[in-house]
Tab-separated table of C-alpha atoms in Angstrom:
chain	number	residue	atom	x	y	z
A	8	ALA	CA	-8.630	30.247	-15.644
A	9	GLN	CA	-10.265	29.667	-18.977
A	10	ILE	CA	-8.521	27.854	-21.830
A	11	GLY	CA	-8.285	30.137	-24.802
A	12	PRO	CA	-8.890	29.140	-28.425
A	13	PRO	CA	-6.114	27.249	-30.244
A	14	GLY	CA	-4.749	28.218	-33.645
A	15	LEU	CA	-5.911	26.334	-36.774
A	16	GLU	CA	-4.343	25.947	-40.225
A	17	LEU	CA	-5.882	23.987	-43.122
A	18	GLN	CA	-4.353	22.637	-46.301
A	19	SER	CA	-6.215	20.768	-49.031
A	20	THR	CA	-4.258	18.406	-51.263
A	21	ASN	CA	-5.013	15.288	-53.263
A	22	GLY	CA	-8.563	14.981	-51.968
A	23	ILE	CA	-7.732	15.252	-48.268
A	24	VAL	CA	-7.496	18.127	-45.794
A	25	LYS	CA	-4.426	18.459	-43.632
A	26	VAL	CA	-5.097	20.061	-40.227
A	27	LYS	CA	-2.425	21.724	-38.093
A	28	VAL	CA	-3.345	22.989	-34.627
A	29	SER	CA	-1.228	25.325	-32.499
A	30	PRO	CA	-1.810	25.286	-28.711
A	31	PRO	CA	-3.503	28.173	-26.844
A	32	GLU	CA	-1.177	31.006	-25.860
A	33	ALA	CA	1.327	29.826	-28.473
A	34	ASN	CA	2.437	33.394	-29.216
A	35	GLU	CA	2.197	34.692	-25.634
A	36	ARG	CA	5.354	35.581	-23.728
A	37	LYS	CA	3.825	34.589	-20.390
A	38	LYS	CA	1.711	31.452	-20.386
A	39	MET	CA	-0.874	30.132	-18.007
A	40	TRP	CA	-0.613	26.617	-19.450
A	41	ILE	CA	3.030	25.585	-19.509
A	42	ASN	CA	2.805	22.016	-20.859
A	43	ASP	CA	1.319	22.218	-24.354
A	44	LEU	CA	1.509	18.419	-24.813
A	45	SER	CA	-1.201	17.898	-22.172
A	46	PHE	CA	-3.882	19.406	-24.434
A	47	LYS	CA	-6.333	17.172	-26.292
A	48	TYR	CA	-8.022	18.603	-29.370
A	49	ASN	CA	-11.618	18.192	-30.466
A	50	LEU	CA	-12.279	19.020	-34.142
A	51	VAL	CA	-15.750	19.868	-35.433
A	52	PHE	CA	-16.283	20.082	-39.230
A	53	TRP	CA	-19.143	20.117	-41.715
A	54	GLU	CA	-19.788	20.611	-45.377
A	55	ASN	CA	-20.785	24.158	-46.236
A	56	SER	CA	-24.231	23.420	-47.599
A	57	SER	CA	-27.838	23.699	-46.591
A	58	HIS	CA	-28.121	20.114	-45.398
A	59	ALA	CA	-24.773	19.999	-43.546
A	60	GLN	CA	-24.264	17.622	-40.634
A	61	LEU	CA	-21.724	18.246	-37.905
A	62	GLN	CA	-18.945	15.708	-37.525
A	63	ARG	CA	-16.607	15.440	-34.541
A	64	LYS	CA	-13.191	13.870	-34.287
A	65	ASN	CA	-10.393	13.809	-31.712
A	66	ILE	CA	-7.249	14.746	-33.570
A	67	PHE	CA	-3.526	15.183	-32.967
A	68	PRO	CA	-1.842	18.584	-33.366
A	69	VAL	CA	-0.980	17.564	-36.944
A	70	ASP	CA	-3.545	15.293	-38.578
A	71	THR	CA	-5.434	14.600	-41.807
A	72	ILE	CA	-9.128	14.396	-42.634
A	73	ASP	CA	-10.036	12.108	-45.517
A	74	ASP	CA	-13.215	10.649	-46.999
A	75	LEU	CA	-14.354	14.136	-47.959
A	76	ALA	CA	-16.294	14.850	-51.099
A	77	PRO	CA	-14.095	16.324	-53.867
A	78	ASN	CA	-14.612	19.897	-55.053
A	79	SER	CA	-16.588	20.734	-51.914
A	80	THR	CA	-16.167	23.366	-49.256
A	81	TYR	CA	-15.734	22.242	-45.645
A	82	CYS	CA	-15.568	24.361	-42.537
A	83	PHE	CA	-13.603	23.537	-39.370
A	84	LYS	CA	-13.220	24.712	-35.792
A	85	VAL	CA	-11.152	23.177	-33.017
A	86	GLN	CA	-11.240	23.181	-29.216
A	87	ALA	CA	-8.427	22.541	-26.682
A	88	ASN	CA	-9.322	20.501	-23.576
A	89	LEU	CA	-7.637	19.271	-20.385
A	90	PRO	CA	-9.433	16.001	-19.502
A	91	LEU	CA	-7.493	15.421	-16.282
A	92	GLU	CA	-8.606	18.789	-14.926
A	93	GLY	CA	-12.101	18.627	-16.411
A	94	LYS	CA	-11.610	21.848	-18.395
A	95	GLN	CA	-12.893	22.662	-21.889
A	96	GLY	CA	-11.537	25.605	-23.839
A	97	TRP	CA	-13.016	28.015	-26.317
A	98	PHE	CA	-13.392	27.050	-29.974
A	99	SER	CA	-11.121	28.605	-32.518
A	100	PRO	CA	-12.561	30.873	-35.198
A	101	ILE	CA	-14.181	28.966	-38.069
A	102	SER	CA	-11.923	28.239	-41.067
A	103	CYS	CA	-13.137	26.844	-44.417
A	104	VAL	CA	-11.307	25.157	-47.284
A	105	LYS	CA	-12.276	23.607	-50.617
A	106	THR	CA	-11.242	20.037	-51.331
A	107	THR	CA	-9.483	19.106	-54.551
A	108	GLN	CA	-10.044	16.312	-57.033
A	109	LYS	CA	-8.402	13.012	-56.159
A	110	GLU	CA	-5.539	12.108	-58.434
A	111	ALA	CA	-5.710	8.363	-57.832
A	112	LEU	CA	-5.638	6.242	-60.949
A	113	LEU	CA	-6.186	3.053	-58.920
A	114	PRO	CA	-8.748	2.380	-56.175
A	115	LYS	CA	-7.444	3.300	-52.763
A	116	PRO	CA	-6.492	0.208	-50.752
A	117	GLU	CA	-7.835	-0.583	-47.309
A	118	LEU	CA	-5.566	-1.617	-44.472
A	119	SER	CA	-6.255	-3.739	-41.427
A	120	ALA	CA	-4.243	-5.480	-38.737
A	121	ALA	CA	-5.960	-8.725	-37.869
A	122	GLN	CA	-3.262	-11.112	-36.684
A	123	THR	CA	-0.087	-10.918	-34.649
A	124	ASN	CA	2.537	-8.895	-36.549
A	125	MET	CA	0.557	-9.196	-39.794
A	126	ILE	CA	-0.836	-6.368	-41.947
A	127	PHE	CA	-3.578	-7.184	-44.474
A	128	PHE	CA	-4.600	-4.852	-47.282
A	129	ARG	CA	-6.986	-5.042	-50.171
A	130	SER	CA	-8.301	-2.841	-52.924
A	131	SER	CA	-11.578	-3.198	-54.730
A	132	GLY	CA	-11.093	-3.886	-58.423
A	133	SER	CA	-7.342	-4.559	-58.039
A	134	SER	CA	-5.670	-7.377	-59.909
A	135	HIS	CA	-2.892	-9.744	-58.908
A	136	GLN	CA	-0.444	-7.622	-60.872
A	137	ASN	CA	-0.587	-4.857	-58.270
A	138	SER	CA	2.477	-4.205	-56.150
A	139	TRP	CA	2.259	-2.577	-52.761
A	140	ILE	CA	4.370	-0.238	-50.705
A	141	LEU	CA	3.756	0.091	-46.982
A	142	PRO	CA	5.002	3.281	-45.325
A	143	CYS	CA	5.147	3.406	-41.524
A	144	ARG	CA	5.140	6.494	-39.339
A	145	GLY	CA	7.579	5.972	-36.494
A	146	TYR	CA	7.122	9.162	-34.487
A	147	LEU	CA	4.731	10.366	-31.825
A	148	LYS	CA	1.787	12.203	-33.342
A	149	THR	CA	1.145	13.995	-30.068
A	150	LEU	CA	3.943	16.446	-30.878
A	151	ASN	CA	3.082	19.784	-32.426
A	152	ASP	CA	5.582	19.442	-35.261
A	153	ASP	CA	4.777	18.364	-38.790
A	154	TYR	CA	6.379	15.045	-39.633
A	155	SER	CA	4.318	14.268	-42.702
A	156	ASP	CA	7.406	14.090	-44.891
A	157	LYS	CA	9.137	11.588	-42.622
A	158	TRP	CA	7.168	8.416	-43.376
A	159	LEU	CA	9.363	5.328	-43.485
A	160	SER	CA	8.969	2.252	-45.657
A	161	VAL	CA	8.657	-1.099	-43.942
A	162	PRO	CA	11.535	-3.441	-44.836
A	163	ARG	CA	10.494	-6.414	-46.989
A	164	CYS	CA	7.070	-4.800	-47.550
A	165	GLU	CA	7.988	-2.779	-50.656
A	166	ASN	CA	6.873	-3.735	-54.168
A	167	ILE	CA	5.216	-6.982	-53.082
A	168	SER	CA	2.379	-8.718	-54.883
A	169	SER	CA	0.808	-10.487	-51.894
A	170	THR	CA	-1.984	-8.878	-49.911
A	171	TRP	CA	-0.318	-9.221	-46.500
A	172	CYS	CA	3.014	-8.351	-44.915
A	173	ASN	CA	4.842	-9.165	-41.679
A	174	PHE	CA	6.090	-5.988	-40.021
A	175	SER	CA	7.501	-7.545	-36.817
A	176	SER	CA	10.980	-6.223	-37.663
A	177	ILE	CA	9.986	-2.611	-36.886
A	178	ILE	CA	7.709	-2.896	-33.845
A	179	THR	CA	8.197	-3.074	-30.119
A	180	ASN	CA	5.653	-3.910	-27.465
A	181	THR	CA	5.810	-0.559	-25.664
A	182	ALA	CA	4.898	1.755	-28.568
A	183	PHE	CA	2.200	2.142	-31.198
A	184	TYR	CA	2.550	2.822	-34.920
A	185	TYR	CA	0.602	4.260	-37.820
A	186	LEU	CA	0.568	2.418	-41.123
A	187	ARG	CA	-0.759	3.197	-44.601
A	188	VAL	CA	-0.470	1.437	-47.935
A	189	GLN	CA	-0.369	2.485	-51.585
A	190	ALA	CA	-1.058	0.412	-54.704
A	191	ARG	CA	0.971	0.630	-57.902
A	192	GLN	CA	0.451	-0.852	-61.349
A	193	GLY	CA	2.959	0.096	-63.976
A	194	HIS	CA	3.221	3.868	-63.948
A	195	ASN	CA	-0.109	4.282	-62.218
A	196	LYS	CA	-0.521	4.487	-58.457
A	197	SER	CA	-3.284	5.004	-55.947
A	198	CYS	CA	-3.629	7.446	-53.126
A	199	LEU	CA	-2.241	6.401	-49.772
A	200	SER	CA	-4.779	4.517	-47.731
A	201	ARG	CA	-6.279	5.749	-44.532
A	202	GLU	CA	-3.923	5.569	-41.556
A	203	VAL	CA	-4.329	2.571	-39.310
A	204	LYS	CA	-3.137	2.770	-35.729
A	205	VAL	CA	-1.378	-0.409	-34.671
A	206	ASP	CA	-0.923	-1.080	-30.962
A	207	PRO	CA	0.704	-4.521	-31.004
A	208	LEU	CA	-0.918	-5.716	-27.779
A	209	ASN	CA	-4.401	-4.316	-28.435
A	210	THR	CA	-4.685	-4.566	-32.222
A	211	ASN	CA	-3.032	-7.890	-32.892
A	212	GLY	CA	-4.746	-11.219	-32.484
A	213	ILE	CA	-3.534	-14.334	-30.675
A	214	GLY	CA	-2.863	-17.365	-32.812
A	215	PRO	CA	-3.758	-20.937	-31.779
A	216	PRO	CA	-1.216	-22.838	-29.666
A	217	GLY	CA	0.446	-26.114	-30.590
A	218	VAL	CA	-0.380	-29.368	-28.777
A	219	ARG	CA	1.502	-32.631	-28.222
A	220	LEU	CA	0.294	-35.637	-26.170
A	221	ASP	CA	2.218	-38.189	-24.113
A	222	LEU	CA	1.322	-41.105	-21.813
A	223	SER	CA	2.810	-42.520	-18.608
A	224	ASP	CA	0.998	-45.214	-16.612
A	225	THR	CA	-2.536	-43.866	-16.033
A	226	LEU	CA	-1.629	-40.217	-16.764
A	227	LEU	CA	-2.184	-38.251	-19.954
A	228	HIS	CA	0.357	-35.436	-20.359
A	229	ILE	CA	-0.598	-32.437	-22.535
A	230	LEU	CA	2.390	-30.415	-23.785
A	231	ILE	CA	1.438	-26.952	-25.086
A	232	SER	CA	3.493	-24.801	-27.459
A	233	PRO	CA	2.589	-21.081	-27.015
A	234	PRO	CA	1.239	-19.302	-30.108
A	235	GLY	CA	3.616	-17.485	-32.397
A	236	GLY	CA	6.651	-19.664	-31.821
A	237	ALA	CA	9.947	-18.480	-30.378
A	238	GLU	CA	9.886	-15.102	-32.149
A	239	ASP	CA	6.787	-13.963	-30.215
A	240	GLU	CA	8.100	-14.874	-26.775
A	241	VAL	CA	8.259	-11.249	-25.601
A	242	MET	CA	4.673	-10.525	-26.654
A	243	ARG	CA	3.469	-13.653	-24.837
A	244	ASP	CA	4.983	-12.299	-21.628
A	245	TYR	CA	2.989	-9.070	-22.016
A	246	TYR	CA	-0.227	-10.952	-22.749
A	247	ASP	CA	0.079	-13.155	-19.630
A	248	LEU	CA	-1.433	-16.121	-21.465
A	249	SER	CA	-3.528	-18.890	-19.975
A	250	TYR	CA	-4.734	-22.056	-21.697
A	251	ARG	CA	-8.181	-23.637	-21.902
A	252	ILE	CA	-7.997	-27.402	-22.517
A	253	LEU	CA	-10.873	-29.496	-23.849
A	254	TYR	CA	-10.482	-33.300	-23.675
A	255	TRP	CA	-12.794	-36.270	-24.097
A	256	LYS	CA	-12.761	-40.038	-24.610
A	257	SER	CA	-13.801	-40.963	-28.131
A	258	SER	CA	-15.123	-44.313	-29.323
A	259	SER	CA	-16.806	-45.669	-32.420
A	260	ASP	CA	-20.253	-45.881	-30.868
A	261	LYS	CA	-20.355	-42.780	-28.660
A	262	GLU	CA	-18.368	-39.862	-27.313
A	263	GLU	CA	-18.294	-38.989	-23.650
A	264	GLU	CA	-18.978	-35.499	-22.379
A	265	VAL	CA	-16.254	-32.958	-23.140
A	266	GLN	CA	-14.358	-31.904	-20.030
A	267	GLN	CA	-12.583	-28.577	-19.586
A	268	LYS	CA	-9.440	-27.604	-17.721
A	269	GLU	CA	-7.658	-24.216	-17.451
A	270	VAL	CA	-3.953	-23.898	-16.651
A	271	LYS	CA	-1.279	-21.195	-16.635
A	272	GLN	CA	1.612	-23.548	-17.389
A	273	THR	CA	2.414	-25.114	-20.735
A	274	ILE	CA	2.185	-28.630	-19.234
A	275	ALA	CA	-1.069	-30.181	-18.014
A	276	THR	CA	-1.910	-33.662	-16.725
A	277	VAL	CA	-5.146	-35.650	-16.929
A	278	SER	CA	-5.312	-38.531	-14.437
A	279	ASP	CA	-7.297	-41.775	-14.361
A	280	VAL	CA	-7.442	-42.364	-18.089
A	281	SER	CA	-8.991	-45.676	-19.123
A	282	PRO	CA	-6.865	-48.350	-20.842
A	283	SER	CA	-7.418	-49.253	-24.478
A	284	SER	CA	-9.217	-45.949	-25.123
A	285	LEU	CA	-8.870	-43.059	-27.561
A	286	TYR	CA	-8.515	-39.607	-25.981
A	287	CYS	CA	-8.684	-36.371	-27.972
A	288	VAL	CA	-7.517	-32.900	-26.922
A	289	LYS	CA	-7.633	-29.345	-28.271
A	290	VAL	CA	-6.352	-26.171	-26.607
A	291	GLN	CA	-7.184	-22.463	-26.742
A	292	ALA	CA	-4.923	-19.610	-25.575
A	293	PHE	CA	-6.504	-16.548	-23.942
A	294	SER	CA	-5.440	-13.366	-22.165
A	295	GLU	CA	-7.660	-12.042	-19.377
A	296	PRO	CA	-5.968	-8.594	-19.068
A	297	TYR	CA	-6.539	-7.857	-22.775
A	298	ASN	CA	-9.785	-9.856	-23.131
A	299	LYS	CA	-8.398	-11.776	-26.113
A	300	SER	CA	-8.586	-15.427	-27.057
A	301	SER	CA	-7.268	-17.516	-29.912
A	302	ALA	CA	-8.913	-20.147	-32.044
A	303	TYR	CA	-8.677	-23.722	-30.799
A	304	SER	CA	-5.719	-25.759	-31.919
A	305	GLN	CA	-6.061	-28.725	-34.217
A	306	GLN	CA	-7.511	-31.783	-32.514
A	307	GLN	CA	-4.871	-34.220	-31.271
A	308	CYS	CA	-5.696	-37.817	-30.275
A	309	ILE	CA	-3.778	-40.636	-28.594
A	310	HIS	CA	-4.646	-44.299	-27.887
A	311	THR	CA	-3.948	-45.566	-24.370
A	312	PRO	CA	-2.338	-49.045	-24.100
A	313	ALA	CA	-4.147	-52.126	-22.785
A	314	GLY	CA	-4.246	-52.226	-19.020
A	315	THR	CA	-3.341	-55.048	-16.611
A	316	PRO	CA	-6.290	-57.327	-15.569
A	317	LEU	CA	-7.813	-56.090	-12.336
A	318	PRO	CA	-7.471	-59.348	-10.230
A	319	LEU	CA	-3.811	-59.701	-11.190
A	320	MET	CA	-3.209	-56.040	-10.393
A	321	ILE	CA	-4.858	-56.402	-6.963
A	322	PHE	CA	-2.824	-59.543	-6.205
A	323	GLY	CA	0.394	-57.802	-7.210
A	324	ILE	CA	-0.404	-54.817	-5.008
A	325	PHE	CA	-1.239	-57.107	-2.060
A	326	MET	CA	1.981	-59.106	-2.402
A	327	GLY	CA	4.049	-55.971	-2.695
A	328	ALA	CA	2.433	-54.481	0.406
A	329	LEU	CA	2.941	-57.747	2.327
A	330	LEU	CA	6.613	-57.866	1.378
A	331	VAL	CA	7.087	-54.297	2.537
A	332	VAL	CA	5.395	-55.042	5.893
A	333	LEU	CA	7.587	-58.129	6.454
A	334	LEU	CA	10.748	-56.228	5.694
A	335	VAL	CA	9.770	-53.446	8.074
A	336	ALA	CA	8.824	-55.908	10.839
A	337	ALA	CA	12.114	-57.858	10.467
A	338	SER	CA	14.078	-54.636	10.646
A	339	LEU	CA	12.264	-53.548	13.831
A	340	VAL	CA	12.808	-56.950	15.530
A	341	PHE	CA	16.512	-56.869	14.716
A	342	VAL	CA	16.869	-53.341	16.068
A	343	PHE	CA	15.017	-54.125	19.321
A	344	TYR	CA	17.045	-57.328	19.858
A	345	GLN	CA	20.322	-55.484	19.490
A	346	ALA	CA	19.120	-52.753	21.863
A	347	TYR	CA	18.083	-55.371	24.456
A	348	ASN	CA	21.516	-57.039	24.375
A	349	LYS	CA	23.280	-53.699	24.838
A	350	ILE	CA	21.093	-52.717	27.815
A	351	LYS	CA	21.512	-56.129	29.496
A	352	TYR	CA	25.296	-56.075	29.042
A	353	VAL	CA	25.626	-52.563	30.539
A	354	PHE	CA	23.199	-52.718	33.467
A	355	PHE	CA	23.044	-56.480	34.253
A	356	PRO	CA	26.515	-58.027	33.614
A	357	SER	CA	26.810	-61.856	33.981
A	358	CYS	CA	29.947	-62.090	36.345
A	359	GLN	CA	30.706	-65.581	38.002
A	360	PRO	CA	33.025	-66.006	41.136
A	361	PRO	CA	36.117	-68.309	40.948
A	362	LEU	CA	35.574	-72.013	41.502
A	363	ASN	CA	37.832	-72.218	44.678
A	364	ILE	CA	35.549	-69.839	46.612
A	365	GLU	CA	32.268	-70.371	44.929
A	366	GLY	CA	31.020	-72.941	47.542
A	367	PHE	CA	32.863	-71.692	50.637
A	368	GLY	CA	30.829	-72.636	53.785
A	369	ALA	CA	27.135	-72.417	53.537
A	370	GLN	CA	26.873	-68.676	53.816
A	371	LEU	CA	25.905	-66.332	50.998
A	372	PHE	CA	28.674	-64.719	49.043
A	373	SER	CA	28.090	-61.171	47.934
A	374	SER	CA	31.528	-59.770	47.166
A	375	PRO	CA	35.029	-61.288	46.985
A	376	TYR	CA	36.492	-58.130	48.542
A	377	LEU	CA	34.631	-58.223	51.932
A	378	SER	CA	36.386	-59.965	54.930
A	379	ALA	CA	34.833	-63.154	56.370
A	380	ALA	CA	33.143	-63.119	59.798
A	381	GLU	CA	35.469	-63.946	62.783
A	382	GLU	CA	35.096	-67.507	64.289
A	383	PRO	CA	34.105	-67.743	67.952
A	384	VAL	CA	36.938	-69.121	70.324
A	385	GLU	CA	36.857	-70.456	73.920
A	386	SER	CA	38.447	-68.458	76.766
A	387	CYS	CA	40.879	-70.542	78.952
A	388	CYS	CA	42.303	-69.715	82.422
A	389	VAL	CA	45.479	-71.200	84.085
A	390	ILE	CA	45.922	-71.009	87.854
A	391	GLU	CA	49.524	-71.051	89.186
A	392	SER	CA	50.734	-71.247	92.795
A	393	MET	CA	53.500	-69.257	94.333
A	394	VAL	CA	55.184	-70.097	97.779
A	395	THR	CA	57.060	-67.508	99.701
A	396	GLU	CA	59.904	-68.319	102.073
A	397	GLU	CA	58.792	-66.098	104.922
A	398	GLY	CA	55.418	-67.615	105.532
A	399	ASN	CA	53.008	-70.351	104.891
A	400	GLN	CA	50.494	-68.171	103.217
A	401	ILE	CA	49.925	-69.070	99.671
A	402	ASP	CA	48.606	-66.572	97.101
A	403	PHE	CA	46.758	-67.691	94.102
A	404	THR	CA	46.996	-65.533	91.108
A	405	ASP	CA	44.837	-65.825	88.066
A	406	TYR	CA	46.285	-65.182	84.707
A	407	LYS	CA	44.059	-64.761	81.825
A	408	HIS	CA	45.299	-65.832	78.610
A	409	SER	CA	44.344	-63.693	75.695
A	410	LYS	CA	42.086	-64.996	73.120
A	411	GLN	CA	43.703	-66.907	70.385
A	412	SER	CA	42.308	-67.563	67.094
A	413	SER	CA	43.806	-70.044	64.795
A	414	ARG	CA	42.265	-71.622	61.846
A	415	ASP	CA	44.959	-74.369	61.787
A	416	SER	CA	45.324	-75.778	65.416
A	417	GLY	CA	41.790	-75.442	66.694
A	418	ASN	CA	40.741	-74.965	70.488
A	419	TYR	CA	42.609	-75.915	73.708
A	420	SER	CA	41.986	-79.438	74.833
A	421	ASN	CA	39.799	-79.803	77.947
A	422	ASP	CA	41.517	-83.054	78.992
A	423	ASP	CA	44.886	-81.446	79.305
A	424	ASN	CA	43.480	-78.699	81.437
A	425	THR	CA	41.753	-81.125	83.802
A	426	SER	CA	44.875	-83.218	84.373
A	427	GLY	CA	46.908	-80.121	84.982
A	428	SER	CA	44.466	-78.980	87.626
A	429	LYS	CA	44.540	-82.270	89.418
A	430	GLY	CA	48.342	-82.336	89.552
A	431	SER	CA	48.474	-78.893	90.987
A	432	LYS	CA	45.935	-79.759	93.682
A	433	GLU	CA	47.944	-82.790	94.891
A	434	THR	CA	51.148	-80.832	95.009
A	435	LEU	CA	49.546	-78.163	97.108
A	436	GLU	CA	48.200	-80.654	99.593
A	437	LYS	CA	51.628	-82.199	100.051
A	438	GLU	CA	53.294	-78.901	100.608
A	439	THR	CA	50.732	-77.986	103.214
A	440	VAL	CA	51.413	-81.112	105.140
């Protein structure tokens, strides 16, 4: 489908031409293009003369064209496009209008946004007695409605004599604004200046950060204050700031090479600084996503204290290390000694037998609960005679005495046994006779 021509209305007033564009198919009951806000408009205009030059400008549905010659005829045509779909529409029919004479009694001021939340304006030939009023358009110009009568004045920027104003009270970081300024002097006033689009993150600049230095031992601490102070904390989060640090050692006779360091945090540390030396630092804030950087901060310097003589420092370090080694060694010896005593007490107890049985006999003693070995004893035999009345036959009967064991009386005496045997033998011989 082809994009048809949009509608075009022109109005000339106070030296400018107001342009109002209606989308294609605006008066159609059935539309091919449903979302009118997706159209982008390309305006082509020229002065109606023999030496005319074409000028092109991307405009909103309701916009103004200034810087036109007064009392001159200009012709316009507009085209509707869909950039996302790569489509270009047909141009509208050509419309012409004659500009009027400017009614400004004062030179028209110029407006620029050059620093965070600050608006600067100037006017050629203006004096310090001029007062300024700064209207702000707080609506989306992409809409097709005419909001030209709904400009708002910026608080604390009305009837001021300075050439700058802080408009942070009306802005947010997720929207953009259009600003214009007008000069007044007594009953006279100028035309409104050209509109300036202000996108806080893209238009505004980044101010220099603050720097503070501190020392601890051989470390130089750099404390950075983000630009803008506490009131710009939200904008700093959108910028995703980083910091570029330049530092060097300065002396009366020469300066060493400047060294650079980049950090994301607001605290940085420089190690191995020399004693009794002067170190100087300056810091720059920059944003890689927005390709913006600030000016460097004011140079800050600090003098490091006198250091300890090197031999004394080495001796102190050696003695400290030696003391630590001795303490560790003593602790290990004590721990191992205690462990050795515990192991010896559990697995190798030092038990001694009672004195009354410690030297019993000459045999080894292994346990007081085992019975002693049985002593060897002699076996004795007693022969008795028995005589029967019926005959002369004599029977000898042996009786074995059981073994006796006594640890008190000892063995049977051999002498007694021998005498007993002899007496028995004599008695038997007599009885035989």
